[in-house]
């Protein structure tokens, strides 16, 4: 036997080089890699807020029929489209003040894809902002009224009625949500279908607006009066300034703080106040100078009451729903709105003299006022 034959006879095949073994090893490696990748994606997905949102949606709804459930795996979920300008600084539009987790939840919900014919649209604005637009803003609903499953208008006015054009727009909606019995009455009396008008009271976050969580500012005054609202005529800053400046001097050590922001105006509040002072007939006291007027609901009021603060507000429109534990300001007369979308309507003119009396009463009876504030907090809870 020669050497070449001997080597050929004793050659043992290497199993790692066998074609079948090699293919099986590659298949095993690829399969394992895919399983690891799938597990990582699954675990990461179930720990996101997106998963929690959709799990919450599922848990709060009754289980659908089997075939519908199978079909829903391949179609977007039913959703609500809630339209309001989230970048504003006042009112229910104060998105910037939302807690971080709530803000993230809202943004994730906003990303949901949904069919228009299965979407419920909620338009939070005055009807002039509903489609087609009467003012420059984002339209709601964003397209034809017939494209959606249901349409809800959420609105409120501090005037005595709803004009004809707004009435027609309200009657196109499936429902109109209002906040108080005052609005139920004025809307129905203006010609809006009573079956469409639904009272849904606006809530207040009593955990966020809790006096235990905050320390008072160290302000150099014996007592403080605060106006919190957008800078617009309907809020009655003119009545407040007149009453405050007539009633108090620097000897009283009563400070008035204006917590405000521009609302379709510039930010030159200081000069506006000076111009108002120069054009008024008020006389400066010998010792020198040192509430909300009208509102559809009165969000700053309920937030203040949740903080156990006493409030003074005109006894008209939205605040009549909850002014049972504070200092309602009597209405002096009704006046006609002379400009804007509510031109020709009537709204309340509070009594300047009685506002002076109420402010002085609060300053001279702080124990009573504090008790009213505590009761206000209890009522908000």
mmCIF file of C-alpha atoms in Angstrom:
data_model
loop_
_atom_site.group_PDB
_atom_site.id
_atom_site.type_symbol
_atom_site.label_atom_id
_atom_site.label_comp_id
_atom_site.label_asym_id
_atom_site.label_seq_id
_atom_site.Cartn_x
_atom_site.Cartn_y
_atom_site.Cartn_z
ATOM 1 C CA UNK A 1 0.000 0.000 0.000
ATOM 2 C CA UNK A 2 1.538 3.253 -1.007
ATOM 3 C CA UNK A 3 1.557 6.384 1.046
ATOM 4 C CA UNK A 4 -1.160 8.221 -0.881
ATOM 5 C CA UNK A 5 -3.580 5.324 -0.575
ATOM 6 C CA UNK A 6 -2.884 5.055 3.165
ATOM 7 C CA UNK A 7 -3.643 8.728 3.750
ATOM 8 C CA UNK A 8 -6.833 8.512 1.748
ATOM 9 C CA UNK A 9 -8.069 5.515 3.743
ATOM 10 C CA UNK A 10 -7.449 7.104 7.187
ATOM 11 C CA UNK A 11 -8.928 10.589 6.409
ATOM 12 C CA UNK A 12 -11.717 11.421 8.954
ATOM 13 C CA UNK A 13 -14.287 14.004 7.739
ATOM 14 C CA UNK A 14 -14.581 17.212 9.848
ATOM 15 C CA UNK A 15 -18.231 17.633 11.041
ATOM 16 C CA UNK A 16 -17.949 21.415 11.019
ATOM 17 C CA UNK A 17 -17.282 21.398 7.313
ATOM 18 C CA UNK A 18 -20.220 19.178 6.435
ATOM 19 C CA UNK A 19 -22.756 21.213 4.314
ATOM 20 C CA UNK A 20 -25.818 20.175 6.360
ATOM 21 C CA UNK A 21 -24.189 20.920 9.723
ATOM 22 C CA UNK A 22 -22.980 24.306 8.515
ATOM 23 C CA UNK A 23 -26.452 25.366 7.316
ATOM 24 C CA UNK A 24 -28.071 24.191 10.569
ATOM 25 C CA UNK A 25 -25.617 26.229 12.644
ATOM 26 C CA UNK A 26 -26.301 29.388 10.622
ATOM 27 C CA UNK A 27 -30.051 28.843 10.956
ATOM 28 C CA UNK A 28 -29.744 28.406 14.733
ATOM 29 C CA UNK A 29 -27.659 31.573 15.134
ATOM 30 C CA UNK A 30 -30.062 33.670 13.043
ATOM 31 C CA UNK A 31 -33.116 32.307 14.842
ATOM 32 C CA UNK A 32 -31.625 33.004 18.268
ATOM 33 C CA UNK A 33 -30.671 36.547 17.216
ATOM 34 C CA UNK A 34 -34.215 37.234 16.042
ATOM 35 C CA UNK A 35 -35.650 35.901 19.306
ATOM 36 C CA UNK A 36 -33.361 38.173 21.333
ATOM 37 C CA UNK A 37 -34.327 41.162 19.176
ATOM 38 C CA UNK A 38 -38.037 40.391 19.499
ATOM 39 C CA UNK A 39 -37.756 40.030 23.283
ATOM 40 C CA UNK A 40 -35.941 43.365 23.573
ATOM 41 C CA UNK A 41 -38.554 45.155 21.456
ATOM 42 C CA UNK A 42 -41.424 43.573 23.388
ATOM 43 C CA UNK A 43 -40.015 44.410 26.811
ATOM 44 C CA UNK A 44 -39.238 47.964 25.765
ATOM 45 C CA UNK A 45 -42.694 48.441 24.249
ATOM 46 C CA UNK A 46 -44.581 47.252 27.317
ATOM 47 C CA UNK A 47 -42.682 49.717 29.486
ATOM 48 C CA UNK A 48 -43.649 52.782 27.455
ATOM 49 C CA UNK A 49 -46.550 55.127 28.150
ATOM 50 C CA UNK A 50 -47.881 54.254 24.695
ATOM 51 C CA UNK A 51 -48.576 50.693 25.824
ATOM 52 C CA UNK A 52 -50.098 51.922 29.088
ATOM 53 C CA UNK A 53 -52.410 54.326 27.255
ATOM 54 C CA UNK A 54 -53.733 51.639 24.950
ATOM 55 C CA UNK A 55 -54.006 49.092 27.760
ATOM 56 C CA UNK A 56 -55.984 51.669 29.770
ATOM 57 C CA UNK A 57 -58.268 52.305 26.814
ATOM 58 C CA UNK A 58 -58.851 48.563 26.436
ATOM 59 C CA UNK A 59 -59.486 48.003 30.148
ATOM 60 C CA UNK A 60 -62.102 50.760 30.322
ATOM 61 C CA UNK A 61 -64.165 49.429 27.426
ATOM 62 C CA UNK A 62 -66.286 46.314 27.152
ATOM 63 C CA UNK A 63 -64.672 43.464 25.195
ATOM 64 C CA UNK A 64 -65.686 43.559 21.509
ATOM 65 C CA UNK A 65 -67.001 40.554 19.556
ATOM 66 C CA UNK A 66 -64.351 38.115 18.368
ATOM 67 C CA UNK A 67 -64.441 39.048 14.699
ATOM 68 C CA UNK A 68 -64.465 42.746 15.525
ATOM 69 C CA UNK A 69 -61.471 42.230 17.823
ATOM 70 C CA UNK A 70 -59.591 40.444 15.068
ATOM 71 C CA UNK A 71 -60.412 43.216 12.631
ATOM 72 C CA UNK A 72 -59.329 45.886 15.113
ATOM 73 C CA UNK A 73 -55.796 44.508 15.077
ATOM 74 C CA UNK A 74 -55.466 45.866 11.577
ATOM 75 C CA UNK A 75 -57.301 49.188 12.013
ATOM 76 C CA UNK A 76 -56.707 52.384 14.044
ATOM 77 C CA UNK A 77 -58.534 52.716 17.405
ATOM 78 C CA UNK A 78 -61.575 54.908 17.969
ATOM 79 C CA UNK A 79 -60.441 58.211 19.456
ATOM 80 C CA UNK A 80 -61.603 61.669 20.479
ATOM 81 C CA UNK A 81 -60.277 64.818 18.837
ATOM 82 C CA UNK A 82 -60.209 67.581 21.480
ATOM 83 C CA UNK A 83 -59.408 70.895 19.809
ATOM 84 C CA UNK A 84 -58.121 73.810 21.881
ATOM 85 C CA UNK A 85 -55.063 76.099 21.653
ATOM 86 C CA UNK A 86 -52.648 74.483 24.111
ATOM 87 C CA UNK A 87 -50.015 77.230 23.871
ATOM 88 C CA UNK A 88 -52.138 79.915 25.506
ATOM 89 C CA UNK A 89 -51.383 81.197 29.006
ATOM 90 C CA UNK A 90 -54.823 81.564 30.561
ATOM 91 C CA UNK A 91 -58.000 79.645 31.145
ATOM 92 C CA UNK A 92 -58.345 75.963 30.325
ATOM 93 C CA UNK A 93 -55.689 76.554 27.677
ATOM 94 C CA UNK A 94 -52.876 76.674 30.237
ATOM 95 C CA UNK A 95 -51.178 73.505 28.954
ATOM 96 C CA UNK A 96 -47.822 74.761 30.209
ATOM 97 C CA UNK A 97 -48.971 74.303 33.824
ATOM 98 C CA UNK A 98 -49.967 70.673 33.406
ATOM 99 C CA UNK A 99 -47.998 68.046 35.393
ATOM 100 C CA UNK A 100 -45.221 66.435 33.368
ATOM 101 C CA UNK A 101 -46.796 62.970 33.161
ATOM 102 C CA UNK A 102 -50.185 64.382 32.138
ATOM 103 C CA UNK A 103 -48.573 66.534 29.456
ATOM 104 C CA UNK A 104 -46.716 63.511 28.050
ATOM 105 C CA UNK A 105 -49.919 61.468 28.056
ATOM 106 C CA UNK A 106 -51.749 64.200 26.123
ATOM 107 C CA UNK A 107 -48.957 64.417 23.553
ATOM 108 C CA UNK A 108 -48.912 60.643 23.075
ATOM 109 C CA UNK A 109 -52.675 60.548 22.675
ATOM 110 C CA UNK A 110 -52.340 63.318 20.103
ATOM 111 C CA UNK A 111 -50.126 61.015 18.001
ATOM 112 C CA UNK A 112 -52.840 58.348 17.715
ATOM 113 C CA UNK A 113 -53.961 57.534 14.211
ATOM 114 C CA UNK A 114 -57.700 57.152 13.778
ATOM 115 C CA UNK A 115 -60.409 57.009 11.180
ATOM 116 C CA UNK A 116 -62.351 60.240 10.856
ATOM 117 C CA UNK A 117 -65.701 58.459 10.687
ATOM 118 C CA UNK A 118 -64.951 56.796 14.049
ATOM 119 C CA UNK A 119 -63.687 59.970 15.754
ATOM 120 C CA UNK A 120 -65.589 62.110 18.280
ATOM 121 C CA UNK A 121 -64.618 65.767 17.862
ATOM 122 C CA UNK A 122 -64.829 68.164 20.842
ATOM 123 C CA UNK A 123 -64.414 71.842 19.946
ATOM 124 C CA UNK A 124 -63.487 73.980 22.940
ATOM 125 C CA UNK A 125 -63.898 77.591 21.816
ATOM 126 C CA UNK A 126 -66.546 80.145 21.052
ATOM 127 C CA UNK A 127 -68.640 79.099 18.021
ATOM 128 C CA UNK A 128 -66.981 81.714 15.810
ATOM 129 C CA UNK A 129 -63.930 79.424 15.762
ATOM 130 C CA UNK A 130 -65.956 76.455 14.507
ATOM 131 C CA UNK A 131 -65.847 75.473 10.854
ATOM 132 C CA UNK A 132 -66.154 77.565 8.683
ATOM 133 C CA UNK A 133 -64.124 80.182 10.526
ATOM 134 C CA UNK A 134 -65.355 83.617 11.518
ATOM 135 C CA UNK A 135 -61.943 84.468 13.020
ATOM 136 C CA UNK A 136 -58.293 83.649 12.353
ATOM 137 C CA UNK A 137 -57.637 80.422 14.225
ATOM 138 C CA UNK A 138 -57.408 76.665 13.692
ATOM 139 C CA UNK A 139 -60.791 75.367 12.485
ATOM 140 C CA UNK A 140 -62.783 72.840 14.465
ATOM 141 C CA UNK A 141 -63.854 70.409 13.243
ATOM 142 C CA UNK A 142 -60.841 70.384 10.914
ATOM 143 C CA UNK A 143 -63.021 69.519 7.915
ATOM 144 C CA UNK A 144 -66.659 68.936 6.977
ATOM 145 C CA UNK A 145 -69.124 68.222 9.775
ATOM 146 C CA UNK A 146 -70.185 64.987 8.070
ATOM 147 C CA UNK A 147 -66.715 63.374 8.233
ATOM 148 C CA UNK A 148 -66.874 62.450 11.921
ATOM 149 C CA UNK A 149 -68.773 60.062 14.174
ATOM 150 C CA UNK A 150 -69.945 62.747 16.606
ATOM 151 C CA UNK A 151 -69.420 66.490 17.119
ATOM 152 C CA UNK A 152 -69.460 68.274 20.482
ATOM 153 C CA UNK A 153 -69.101 71.999 21.048
ATOM 154 C CA UNK A 154 -67.807 73.066 24.462
ATOM 155 C CA UNK A 155 -68.380 76.766 25.035
ATOM 156 C CA UNK A 156 -69.692 79.412 27.429
ATOM 157 C CA UNK A 157 -70.524 83.117 27.359
ATOM 158 C CA UNK A 158 -70.781 85.743 30.074
ATOM 159 C CA UNK A 159 -73.462 87.631 28.176
ATOM 160 C CA UNK A 160 -77.230 87.349 28.371
ATOM 161 C CA UNK A 161 -77.715 85.433 25.123
ATOM 162 C CA UNK A 162 -76.206 83.710 22.095
ATOM 163 C CA UNK A 163 -76.360 85.542 18.773
ATOM 164 C CA UNK A 164 -78.176 84.046 15.771
ATOM 165 C CA UNK A 165 -75.065 82.932 13.894
ATOM 166 C CA UNK A 166 -73.627 81.187 16.945
ATOM 167 C CA UNK A 167 -77.036 79.647 17.644
ATOM 168 C CA UNK A 168 -77.090 78.087 14.167
ATOM 169 C CA UNK A 169 -73.587 76.672 14.656
ATOM 170 C CA UNK A 170 -74.545 75.191 18.027
ATOM 171 C CA UNK A 171 -77.565 73.465 16.500
ATOM 172 C CA UNK A 172 -75.324 71.789 13.888
ATOM 173 C CA UNK A 173 -73.424 70.060 16.702
ATOM 174 C CA UNK A 174 -74.650 66.773 18.169
ATOM 175 C CA UNK A 175 -74.180 68.203 21.669
ATOM 176 C CA UNK A 176 -73.179 71.506 23.247
ATOM 177 C CA UNK A 177 -71.422 71.247 26.613
ATOM 178 C CA UNK A 178 -71.830 74.186 29.013
ATOM 179 C CA UNK A 179 -70.614 74.603 32.585
ATOM 180 C CA UNK A 180 -73.517 76.089 34.554
ATOM 181 C CA UNK A 181 -77.292 76.367 34.829
ATOM 182 C CA UNK A 182 -76.894 80.014 33.802
ATOM 183 C CA UNK A 183 -75.587 78.883 30.412
ATOM 184 C CA UNK A 184 -78.201 76.158 30.056
ATOM 185 C CA UNK A 185 -80.859 78.832 30.419
ATOM 186 C CA UNK A 186 -79.325 81.474 28.124
ATOM 187 C CA UNK A 187 -78.480 78.952 25.390
ATOM 188 C CA UNK A 188 -81.946 77.384 25.303
ATOM 189 C CA UNK A 189 -83.651 80.792 25.434
ATOM 190 C CA UNK A 190 -81.516 81.849 22.450
ATOM 191 C CA UNK A 191 -82.949 79.053 20.294
ATOM 192 C CA UNK A 192 -80.510 76.177 20.778
ATOM 193 C CA UNK A 193 -82.149 72.742 20.840
ATOM 194 C CA UNK A 194 -82.610 71.829 24.549
ATOM 195 C CA UNK A 195 -81.804 68.174 23.818
ATOM 196 C CA UNK A 196 -78.319 69.210 22.665
ATOM 197 C CA UNK A 197 -77.395 71.372 25.682
ATOM 198 C CA UNK A 198 -75.635 69.384 28.418
ATOM 199 C CA UNK A 199 -74.266 70.830 31.659
ATOM 200 C CA UNK A 200 -70.796 69.479 32.512
ATOM 201 C CA UNK A 201 -69.149 71.379 35.362
ATOM 202 C CA UNK A 202 -65.492 72.255 34.856
ATOM 203 C CA UNK A 203 -63.298 70.492 37.443
ATOM 204 C CA UNK A 204 -60.351 71.873 39.410
ATOM 205 C CA UNK A 205 -57.248 69.889 40.377
ATOM 206 C CA UNK A 206 -57.463 70.158 44.181
ATOM 207 C CA UNK A 207 -54.257 68.150 44.604
ATOM 208 C CA UNK A 208 -52.263 70.633 42.538
ATOM 209 C CA UNK A 209 -54.043 73.681 44.004
ATOM 210 C CA UNK A 210 -53.481 72.696 47.622
ATOM 211 C CA UNK A 211 -52.260 75.353 50.118
ATOM 212 C CA UNK A 212 -50.321 72.686 52.048
ATOM 213 C CA UNK A 213 -47.955 72.254 49.099
ATOM 214 C CA UNK A 214 -46.876 75.895 48.834
ATOM 215 C CA UNK A 215 -45.404 78.661 50.973
ATOM 216 C CA UNK A 216 -46.856 82.182 50.714
ATOM 217 C CA UNK A 217 -44.678 84.810 49.066
ATOM 218 C CA UNK A 218 -43.020 87.223 51.467
ATOM 219 C CA UNK A 219 -44.684 90.406 50.236
ATOM 220 C CA UNK A 220 -44.238 93.730 51.999
ATOM 221 C CA UNK A 221 -47.860 94.508 52.790
ATOM 222 C CA UNK A 222 -50.346 93.786 55.554
ATOM 223 C CA UNK A 223 -52.864 92.351 53.125
ATOM 224 C CA UNK A 224 -52.950 91.501 49.449
ATOM 225 C CA UNK A 225 -55.593 91.709 46.749
ATOM 226 C CA UNK A 226 -54.928 89.771 43.539
ATOM 227 C CA UNK A 227 -56.500 89.936 40.090
ATOM 228 C CA UNK A 228 -55.717 86.836 38.018
ATOM 229 C CA UNK A 229 -56.964 86.980 34.424
ATOM 230 C CA UNK A 230 -56.080 87.811 30.860
ATOM 231 C CA UNK A 231 -55.718 91.504 30.043
ATOM 232 C CA UNK A 232 -59.031 92.226 28.383
ATOM 233 C CA UNK A 233 -61.791 94.701 29.029
ATOM 234 C CA UNK A 234 -64.434 92.094 29.872
ATOM 235 C CA UNK A 235 -62.425 91.034 32.950
ATOM 236 C CA UNK A 236 -63.179 94.394 34.556
ATOM 237 C CA UNK A 237 -59.706 95.594 35.496
ATOM 238 C CA UNK A 238 -61.028 99.157 35.102
ATOM 239 C CA UNK A 239 -63.711 98.672 37.787
ATOM 240 C CA UNK A 240 -61.212 97.011 40.111
ATOM 241 C CA UNK A 241 -58.631 99.787 39.739
ATOM 242 C CA UNK A 242 -61.185 102.518 40.366
ATOM 243 C CA UNK A 243 -62.588 100.842 43.463
ATOM 244 C CA UNK A 244 -59.182 99.954 44.890
ATOM 245 C CA UNK A 245 -57.672 103.386 44.349
ATOM 246 C CA UNK A 246 -60.705 105.136 45.800
ATOM 247 C CA UNK A 247 -60.843 102.940 48.887
ATOM 248 C CA UNK A 248 -57.203 102.441 49.899
ATOM 249 C CA UNK A 249 -54.188 104.673 50.382
ATOM 250 C CA UNK A 250 -50.599 103.786 51.262
ATOM 251 C CA UNK A 251 -51.472 104.117 54.967
ATOM 252 C CA UNK A 252 -53.670 101.015 54.664
ATOM 253 C CA UNK A 253 -50.793 98.779 53.594
ATOM 254 C CA UNK A 254 -53.121 96.924 51.247
ATOM 255 C CA UNK A 255 -51.421 95.941 47.992
ATOM 256 C CA UNK A 256 -53.137 95.108 44.701
ATOM 257 C CA UNK A 257 -51.301 92.596 42.499
ATOM 258 C CA UNK A 258 -52.289 92.135 38.863
ATOM 259 C CA UNK A 259 -51.391 88.649 37.636
ATOM 260 C CA UNK A 260 -52.133 88.945 33.936
ATOM 261 C CA UNK A 261 -50.999 88.238 30.397
ATOM 262 C CA UNK A 262 -51.803 89.680 26.959
ATOM 263 C CA UNK A 263 -54.992 88.466 25.314
ATOM 264 C CA UNK A 264 -55.122 89.687 21.715
ATOM 265 C CA UNK A 265 -53.218 92.758 22.977
ATOM 266 C CA UNK A 266 -49.636 93.874 23.510
ATOM 267 C CA UNK A 267 -47.838 93.643 26.870
ATOM 268 C CA UNK A 268 -47.703 97.373 27.601
ATOM 269 C CA UNK A 269 -49.884 97.078 30.707
ATOM 270 C CA UNK A 270 -48.095 99.805 32.677
ATOM 271 C CA UNK A 271 -48.808 102.567 30.177
ATOM 272 C CA UNK A 272 -52.394 101.380 29.767
ATOM 273 C CA UNK A 273 -52.922 101.740 33.516
ATOM 274 C CA UNK A 274 -51.309 105.204 33.522
ATOM 275 C CA UNK A 275 -53.476 106.296 30.587
ATOM 276 C CA UNK A 276 -56.525 104.998 32.419
ATOM 277 C CA UNK A 277 -55.564 106.938 35.551
ATOM 278 C CA UNK A 278 -54.987 110.184 33.648
ATOM 279 C CA UNK A 279 -58.296 109.919 31.809
ATOM 280 C CA UNK A 280 -60.320 109.126 34.952
ATOM 281 C CA UNK A 281 -61.866 111.630 37.344
ATOM 282 C CA UNK A 282 -60.259 110.182 40.473
ATOM 283 C CA UNK A 283 -58.443 112.480 42.891
ATOM 284 C CA UNK A 284 -55.258 111.225 44.545
ATOM 285 C CA UNK A 285 -55.618 110.817 48.340
ATOM 286 C CA UNK A 286 -53.571 113.132 50.570
ATOM 287 C CA UNK A 287 -51.382 110.206 51.679
ATOM 288 C CA UNK A 288 -50.821 108.955 48.112
ATOM 289 C CA UNK A 289 -51.639 105.807 46.194
ATOM 290 C CA UNK A 290 -49.911 102.687 46.801
ATOM 291 C CA UNK A 291 -62.123 90.961 41.096
ATOM 292 C CA UNK A 292 -62.988 89.537 38.320
ATOM 293 C CA UNK A 293 -65.656 91.422 36.397
ATOM 294 C CA UNK A 294 -67.191 89.038 33.887
ATOM 295 C CA UNK A 295 -66.349 85.446 33.149
ATOM 296 C CA UNK A 296 -67.889 82.470 31.386
ATOM 297 C CA UNK A 297 -66.832 80.102 34.174
ATOM 298 C CA UNK A 298 -64.248 81.624 36.521
ATOM 299 C CA UNK A 299 -61.328 79.197 36.484
ATOM 300 C CA UNK A 300 -59.000 81.543 38.459
ATOM 301 C CA UNK A 301 -61.752 81.775 41.077
ATOM 302 C CA UNK A 302 -62.145 78.032 41.636
ATOM 303 C CA UNK A 303 -58.357 77.635 41.675
ATOM 304 C CA UNK A 304 -58.100 80.358 44.340
ATOM 305 C CA UNK A 305 -60.897 78.743 46.337
ATOM 306 C CA UNK A 306 -59.101 75.401 46.098
ATOM 307 C CA UNK A 307 -56.115 77.195 47.675
ATOM 308 C CA UNK A 308 -58.380 78.216 50.610
ATOM 309 C CA UNK A 309 -58.474 81.854 49.498
ATOM 310 C CA UNK A 310 -61.533 84.068 49.766
ATOM 311 C CA UNK A 311 -62.720 85.594 46.491
ATOM 312 C CA UNK A 312 -64.754 88.598 45.411
ATOM 313 C CA UNK A 313 -66.512 88.135 42.075
ATOM 314 C CA UNK A 314 -69.434 89.613 40.182
ATOM 315 C CA UNK A 315 -72.613 87.693 40.942
ATOM 316 C CA UNK A 316 -73.341 86.940 37.296
ATOM 317 C CA UNK A 317 -72.784 84.224 34.686
ATOM 318 C CA UNK A 318 -70.518 81.269 35.503
ATOM 319 C CA UNK A 319 -69.497 82.185 39.078
ATOM 320 C CA UNK A 320 -73.137 82.014 40.218
ATOM 321 C CA UNK A 321 -72.667 78.227 40.143
ATOM 322 C CA UNK A 322 -70.254 78.233 43.085
ATOM 323 C CA UNK A 323 -70.299 81.666 44.824
ATOM 324 C CA UNK A 324 -71.857 80.244 47.983
ATOM 325 C CA UNK A 325 -68.805 80.557 50.224
ATOM 326 C CA UNK A 326 -67.186 83.829 49.205
ATOM 327 C CA UNK A 327 -68.105 87.469 48.599
ATOM 328 C CA UNK A 328 -70.461 87.860 45.617
ATOM 329 C CA UNK A 329 -70.425 91.381 44.218
ATOM 330 C CA UNK A 330 -73.913 92.699 43.367
ATOM 331 C CA UNK A 331 -74.681 93.707 39.787
ATOM 332 C CA UNK A 332 -75.240 97.449 39.455
ATOM 333 C CA UNK A 333 -76.770 97.355 35.974
ATOM 334 C CA UNK A 334 -76.623 95.635 32.600
ATOM 335 C CA UNK A 335 -74.637 97.278 29.807
ATOM 336 C CA UNK A 336 -74.409 96.623 26.077
ATOM 337 C CA UNK A 337 -71.274 95.088 24.571
ATOM 338 C CA UNK A 338 -69.982 97.608 22.036
ATOM 339 C CA UNK A 339 -67.306 95.613 20.182
ATOM 340 C CA UNK A 340 -66.092 92.115 19.389
ATOM 341 C CA UNK A 341 -68.067 88.952 18.568
ATOM 342 C CA UNK A 342 -70.658 89.697 21.292
ATOM 343 C CA UNK A 343 -71.499 93.200 20.121
ATOM 344 C CA UNK A 344 -75.097 94.033 21.012
ATOM 345 C CA UNK A 345 -75.275 91.528 23.874
ATOM 346 C CA UNK A 346 -75.788 92.572 27.485
ATOM 347 C CA UNK A 347 -73.429 91.791 30.351
ATOM 348 C CA UNK A 348 -73.188 92.743 33.999
ATOM 349 C CA UNK A 349 -71.679 95.954 35.316
ATOM 350 C CA UNK A 350 -70.670 95.400 38.944
ATOM 351 C CA UNK A 351 -71.153 98.113 41.517
ATOM 352 C CA UNK A 352 -67.934 100.073 42.113
ATOM 353 C CA UNK A 353 -69.197 101.431 45.440
ATOM 354 C CA UNK A 354 -70.140 97.981 46.736
ATOM 355 C CA UNK A 355 -66.806 96.583 45.581
ATOM 356 C CA UNK A 356 -65.087 99.215 47.725
ATOM 357 C CA UNK A 357 -67.239 98.171 50.686
ATOM 358 C CA UNK A 358 -66.478 94.470 50.156
ATOM 359 C CA UNK A 359 -62.721 94.995 49.852
ATOM 360 C CA UNK A 360 -62.665 97.099 53.009
ATOM 361 C CA UNK A 361 -64.804 94.517 54.814
ATOM 362 C CA UNK A 362 -62.394 91.712 53.897
ATOM 363 C CA UNK A 363 -59.367 93.720 55.019
ATOM 364 C CA UNK A 364 -61.003 94.591 58.347
ATOM 365 C CA UNK A 365 -62.336 91.077 58.998
ATOM 366 C CA UNK A 366 -59.480 88.759 58.079
ATOM 367 C CA UNK A 367 -60.587 86.055 60.538
ATOM 368 C CA UNK A 368 -63.979 85.809 58.854
ATOM 369 C CA UNK A 369 -62.364 85.896 55.407
ATOM 370 C CA UNK A 370 -59.951 83.114 56.359
ATOM 371 C CA UNK A 371 -62.855 80.942 57.518
ATOM 372 C CA UNK A 372 -64.628 81.525 54.200
ATOM 373 C CA UNK A 373 -61.450 80.483 52.412
ATOM 374 C CA UNK A 374 -61.274 77.217 54.362
ATOM 375 C CA UNK A 375 -64.928 76.513 53.541
ATOM 376 C CA UNK A 376 -64.231 77.268 49.880
ATOM 377 C CA UNK A 377 -61.451 74.669 49.888
ATOM 378 C CA UNK A 378 -63.812 72.092 51.429
ATOM 379 C CA UNK A 379 -66.446 72.791 48.783
ATOM 380 C CA UNK A 380 -63.938 72.447 45.938
ATOM 381 C CA UNK A 381 -62.857 69.058 47.285
#
